[in-house]
Coordinates of C-alpha atoms in Angstrom, one line a residue:
Chain A
A26 CA 0.0 0.0 0.0
Q27 CA 1.1 3.5 -0.7
T28 CA 2.0 5.8 2.2
V29 CA 2.8 9.5 2.3
T30 CA 4.9 11.0 5.1
Q31 CA 5.3 14.6 6.1
S32 CA 7.9 14.7 8.8
Q33 CA 7.5 18.4 9.7
P34 CA 4.2 19.0 11.7
E35 CA 4.9 22.7 12.0
M36 CA 7.2 25.3 10.3
S37 CA 7.5 29.0 10.3
V38 CA 9.2 31.5 8.0
Q39 CA 9.7 35.2 7.8
E40 CA 7.8 37.1 5.2
A41 CA 9.7 37.3 1.9
E42 CA 12.0 34.4 2.8
T43 CA 12.1 31.0 1.3
V44 CA 10.8 27.8 3.0
T45 CA 10.9 24.1 2.0
L46 CA 8.3 21.6 3.1
S47 CA 9.3 17.9 2.9
C48 CA 7.4 14.9 1.7
T49 CA 8.4 11.3 1.2
Y50 CA 6.2 8.5 -0.1
D51 CA 6.4 4.8 -0.5
T52 CA 5.2 2.9 -3.6
S53 CA 6.2 0.2 -5.9
E54 CA 4.4 1.8 -8.8
N55 CA 6.3 3.5 -11.6
N56 CA 3.5 5.7 -12.9
Y57 CA 1.8 8.1 -10.5
Y58 CA 1.1 11.7 -9.7
L59 CA 2.1 13.8 -6.7
F60 CA 0.3 16.9 -5.5
W61 CA 0.6 19.7 -2.9
Y62 CA -2.6 21.0 -1.6
K63 CA -3.0 24.1 0.6
Q64 CA -5.6 24.4 3.3
P65 CA -5.9 27.9 4.8
P66 CA -7.9 28.6 7.9
S67 CA -11.1 28.7 5.8
R68 CA -10.5 24.9 5.4
Q69 CA -10.9 25.1 1.7
M70 CA -8.5 22.6 -0.1
I71 CA -6.7 24.3 -2.9
L72 CA -4.3 22.6 -5.3
V73 CA -0.9 24.3 -5.3
I74 CA 1.1 22.2 -7.7
R75 CA 1.1 18.8 -9.4
Q76 CA 4.0 16.6 -10.6
E77 CA 3.8 13.6 -13.0
A78 CA 6.2 10.9 -12.1
Y79 CA 7.3 10.2 -15.7
K80 CA 8.4 13.9 -16.1
Q81 CA 11.9 14.6 -14.9
Q82 CA 11.4 18.3 -15.0
N83 CA 10.3 19.8 -11.7
A84 CA 7.0 21.5 -11.7
T85 CA 6.7 25.2 -11.0
E86 CA 3.8 27.5 -10.4
N87 CA 4.9 31.1 -9.8
R88 CA 6.5 31.2 -6.3
F89 CA 5.9 27.5 -5.8
S90 CA 8.2 24.8 -7.1
V91 CA 9.0 21.2 -6.2
N92 CA 12.1 19.1 -6.0
F93 CA 11.0 15.7 -7.2
Q94 CA 13.6 13.0 -6.6
K95 CA 12.0 9.8 -7.9
A96 CA 14.7 7.4 -6.8
A97 CA 14.6 8.7 -3.3
K98 CA 10.8 8.9 -3.3
S99 CA 11.0 12.5 -2.2
F100 CA 8.7 15.4 -3.2
S101 CA 9.5 18.7 -1.4
L102 CA 7.7 22.0 -1.9
K103 CA 9.6 25.3 -2.0
I104 CA 7.9 28.5 -1.5
S105 CA 9.8 31.6 -2.5
D106 CA 9.2 35.1 -1.4
S107 CA 6.8 33.9 1.3
Q108 CA 3.6 36.0 1.8
L109 CA 1.3 36.2 4.8
G110 CA -1.4 34.6 2.7
D111 CA 0.7 31.5 2.4
T112 CA -0.1 30.7 6.1
A113 CA -1.9 27.4 5.9
M114 CA -1.7 23.6 6.3
Y115 CA 0.0 22.0 3.4
F116 CA -0.7 18.5 2.4
C117 CA 1.3 16.2 0.1
A118 CA -0.8 13.7 -1.8
F119 CA -0.1 10.6 -3.9
Y120 CA -2.2 9.3 -6.8
R121 CA -1.6 6.0 -8.5
Y122 CA -2.0 6.2 -12.2
N123 CA -5.4 5.3 -13.6
Q124 CA -6.7 4.1 -10.3
G125 CA -9.8 6.1 -10.2
G126 CA -8.7 9.2 -8.5
K127 CA -7.8 7.8 -5.1
L128 CA -5.7 10.4 -3.4
I129 CA -3.6 9.4 -0.4
F130 CA -2.7 12.3 1.8
G131 CA 0.1 12.9 4.2
Q132 CA -0.6 14.2 7.7
G133 CA 0.2 17.8 6.7
T134 CA 2.6 20.6 7.7
E135 CA 1.3 23.7 9.3
L136 CA 3.2 26.7 7.9
S137 CA 3.1 30.1 9.6
V138 CA 4.5 33.1 7.7
K139 CA 5.5 35.8 10.2
P140 CA 5.6 39.5 9.3
Chain B
D11 CA -18.6 28.0 -12.4
A12 CA -19.6 28.0 -8.7
G13 CA -17.3 25.2 -7.8
V14 CA -18.2 22.2 -5.6
I15 CA -21.1 23.1 -3.3
Q16 CA -21.6 21.5 0.0
S17 CA -24.4 21.9 2.6
P18 CA -24.7 22.5 5.4
R19 CA -21.5 24.2 6.2
H20 CA -21.9 23.4 9.9
E21 CA -24.0 20.8 11.6
V22 CA -24.4 20.2 15.3
T23 CA -26.4 17.2 16.3
E24 CA -26.9 14.8 19.2
M25 CA -25.7 11.3 19.3
G26 CA -28.2 8.9 17.7
Q27 CA -29.6 11.4 15.2
E28 CA -29.5 10.9 11.5
V29 CA -27.2 13.3 9.6
T30 CA -27.3 14.0 5.9
L31 CA -24.5 15.9 4.1
R32 CA -25.1 17.1 0.6
C33 CA -22.8 17.8 -2.3
K34 CA -23.2 19.3 -5.8
P35 CA -20.2 18.6 -8.0
I36 CA -18.9 20.8 -10.7
S37 CA -21.0 20.4 -13.8
G38 CA -19.5 18.0 -16.3
H39 CA -17.3 16.2 -13.8
D40 CA -17.6 12.5 -13.9
Y41 CA -16.0 11.7 -10.6
L42 CA -17.2 12.6 -7.1
F43 CA -15.3 11.9 -3.9
W44 CA -16.2 12.0 -0.2
Y45 CA -13.4 12.6 2.3
R46 CA -13.3 12.9 6.0
Q47 CA -10.7 15.0 7.9
T48 CA -9.9 14.5 11.6
M49 CA -7.0 15.4 13.8
M50 CA -6.3 11.7 14.5
R51 CA -6.6 10.2 11.0
G52 CA -6.0 13.2 8.8
L53 CA -7.7 13.3 5.4
E54 CA -9.1 9.9 4.3
L55 CA -11.2 8.9 1.3
L56 CA -14.5 7.4 2.3
I57 CA -16.0 6.6 -1.1
Y58 CA -16.0 7.7 -4.7
F59 CA -18.3 7.6 -7.7
N60 CA -17.8 7.5 -11.4
N61 CA -20.8 8.5 -13.5
N62 CA -23.0 8.2 -10.4
V63 CA -21.9 4.6 -9.7
P64 CA -20.0 3.9 -6.4
I65 CA -16.6 2.5 -7.4
D66 CA -14.8 2.1 -4.1
D67 CA -16.4 2.3 -0.7
S68 CA -13.6 0.6 1.2
G69 CA -13.0 3.7 3.2
M70 CA -16.5 3.9 4.6
P71 CA -16.1 3.3 8.4
E72 CA -19.0 1.1 9.0
D73 CA -22.6 0.3 8.1
R74 CA -23.8 3.5 9.8
F75 CA -22.4 5.4 6.8
S76 CA -24.0 5.4 3.4
A77 CA -23.6 7.4 0.3
K78 CA -25.7 7.9 -2.8
M79 CA -25.5 9.7 -6.1
P80 CA -28.9 9.7 -7.7
N81 CA -27.9 11.9 -10.5
A82 CA -24.8 13.7 -11.9
S83 CA -25.4 16.8 -10.0
F84 CA -26.1 15.6 -6.5
S85 CA -24.7 13.3 -3.8
T86 CA -25.5 12.6 -0.2
L87 CA -23.5 11.1 2.7
K88 CA -25.7 9.9 5.5
I89 CA -24.8 8.8 9.0
Q90 CA -27.4 6.9 10.9
P91 CA -27.1 6.8 13.9
S92 CA -24.5 9.4 14.5
E93 CA -21.9 9.0 17.2
P94 CA -19.5 11.6 18.8
R95 CA -16.5 9.9 17.0
D96 CA -18.1 10.9 13.7
S97 CA -17.3 14.6 14.5
A98 CA -15.0 15.8 11.7
V99 CA -14.9 17.9 8.6
Y100 CA -16.4 16.2 5.6
F101 CA -15.2 17.2 2.1
C102 CA -16.7 16.5 -1.2
A103 CA -14.5 16.8 -4.3
S104 CA -15.1 16.3 -8.0
S105 CA -12.9 15.8 -11.0
L106 CA -13.3 15.6 -14.8
T107 CA -11.7 12.2 -15.0
G108 CA -10.1 9.8 -12.6
T109 CA -6.8 9.6 -14.3
G110 CA -4.9 12.0 -12.0
Q111 CA -4.3 14.3 -15.0
E112 CA -7.3 16.3 -13.9
T113 CA -7.4 18.2 -10.6
Q114 CA -9.7 17.2 -7.8
Y115 CA -11.6 20.3 -6.8
F116 CA -12.7 20.4 -3.2
G117 CA -15.8 21.9 -1.7
P118 CA -15.7 24.1 1.4
G119 CA -16.4 21.1 3.7
T120 CA -19.1 20.4 6.3
R121 CA -18.0 20.7 9.9
L122 CA -19.9 18.1 11.8
L123 CA -20.1 18.0 15.6
V124 CA -21.9 15.1 17.3
L125 CA -22.7 15.7 21.0

């Protein structure tokens, strides 16, 4: 069975600085997707970024980028120029290819951006 | 598009009562998912539908939980009888396909408190 581990329950960063959130996963599959979701205090789940395992190039979305290390089964999220609005819970999630959309989530990392 | 709509947003009930949570997916999305979020267990998939048909209900905790999707624009998650340990935030999500290439869009969630 696939598992997703986020080893940092809480993190904090100063506004405008860079922070990296860690995620590791365990799978025997070769084709899969990885996601980072953001959950602000409103509790809405918002997709931040997605990575397809067969793509070697790391995904980027504006200030958000990932470091995808397939052999190490690592998928970290880097937030550059942190903003107060980035304060939220961040969840790493795994999806096995063509398995009907079953997302497996990590336990989450609570990020606080301080002014 | 209005996004995924859930109702009610908050529900407080007493142990033993029936609770019905409602979800309207994004129009045109073929997949609908029900998730539960608790501090102890994190985010877990309860059940998902493809074209109104339940595909995987292995995450449904027990017989007290049931879910239906009578048409493409409406789904319910029912708990009968409810227990205090059912207190959680329940999310509904939908996606265009189940391949992982399409994002799962989450609703705002229903916060359930069972006294």
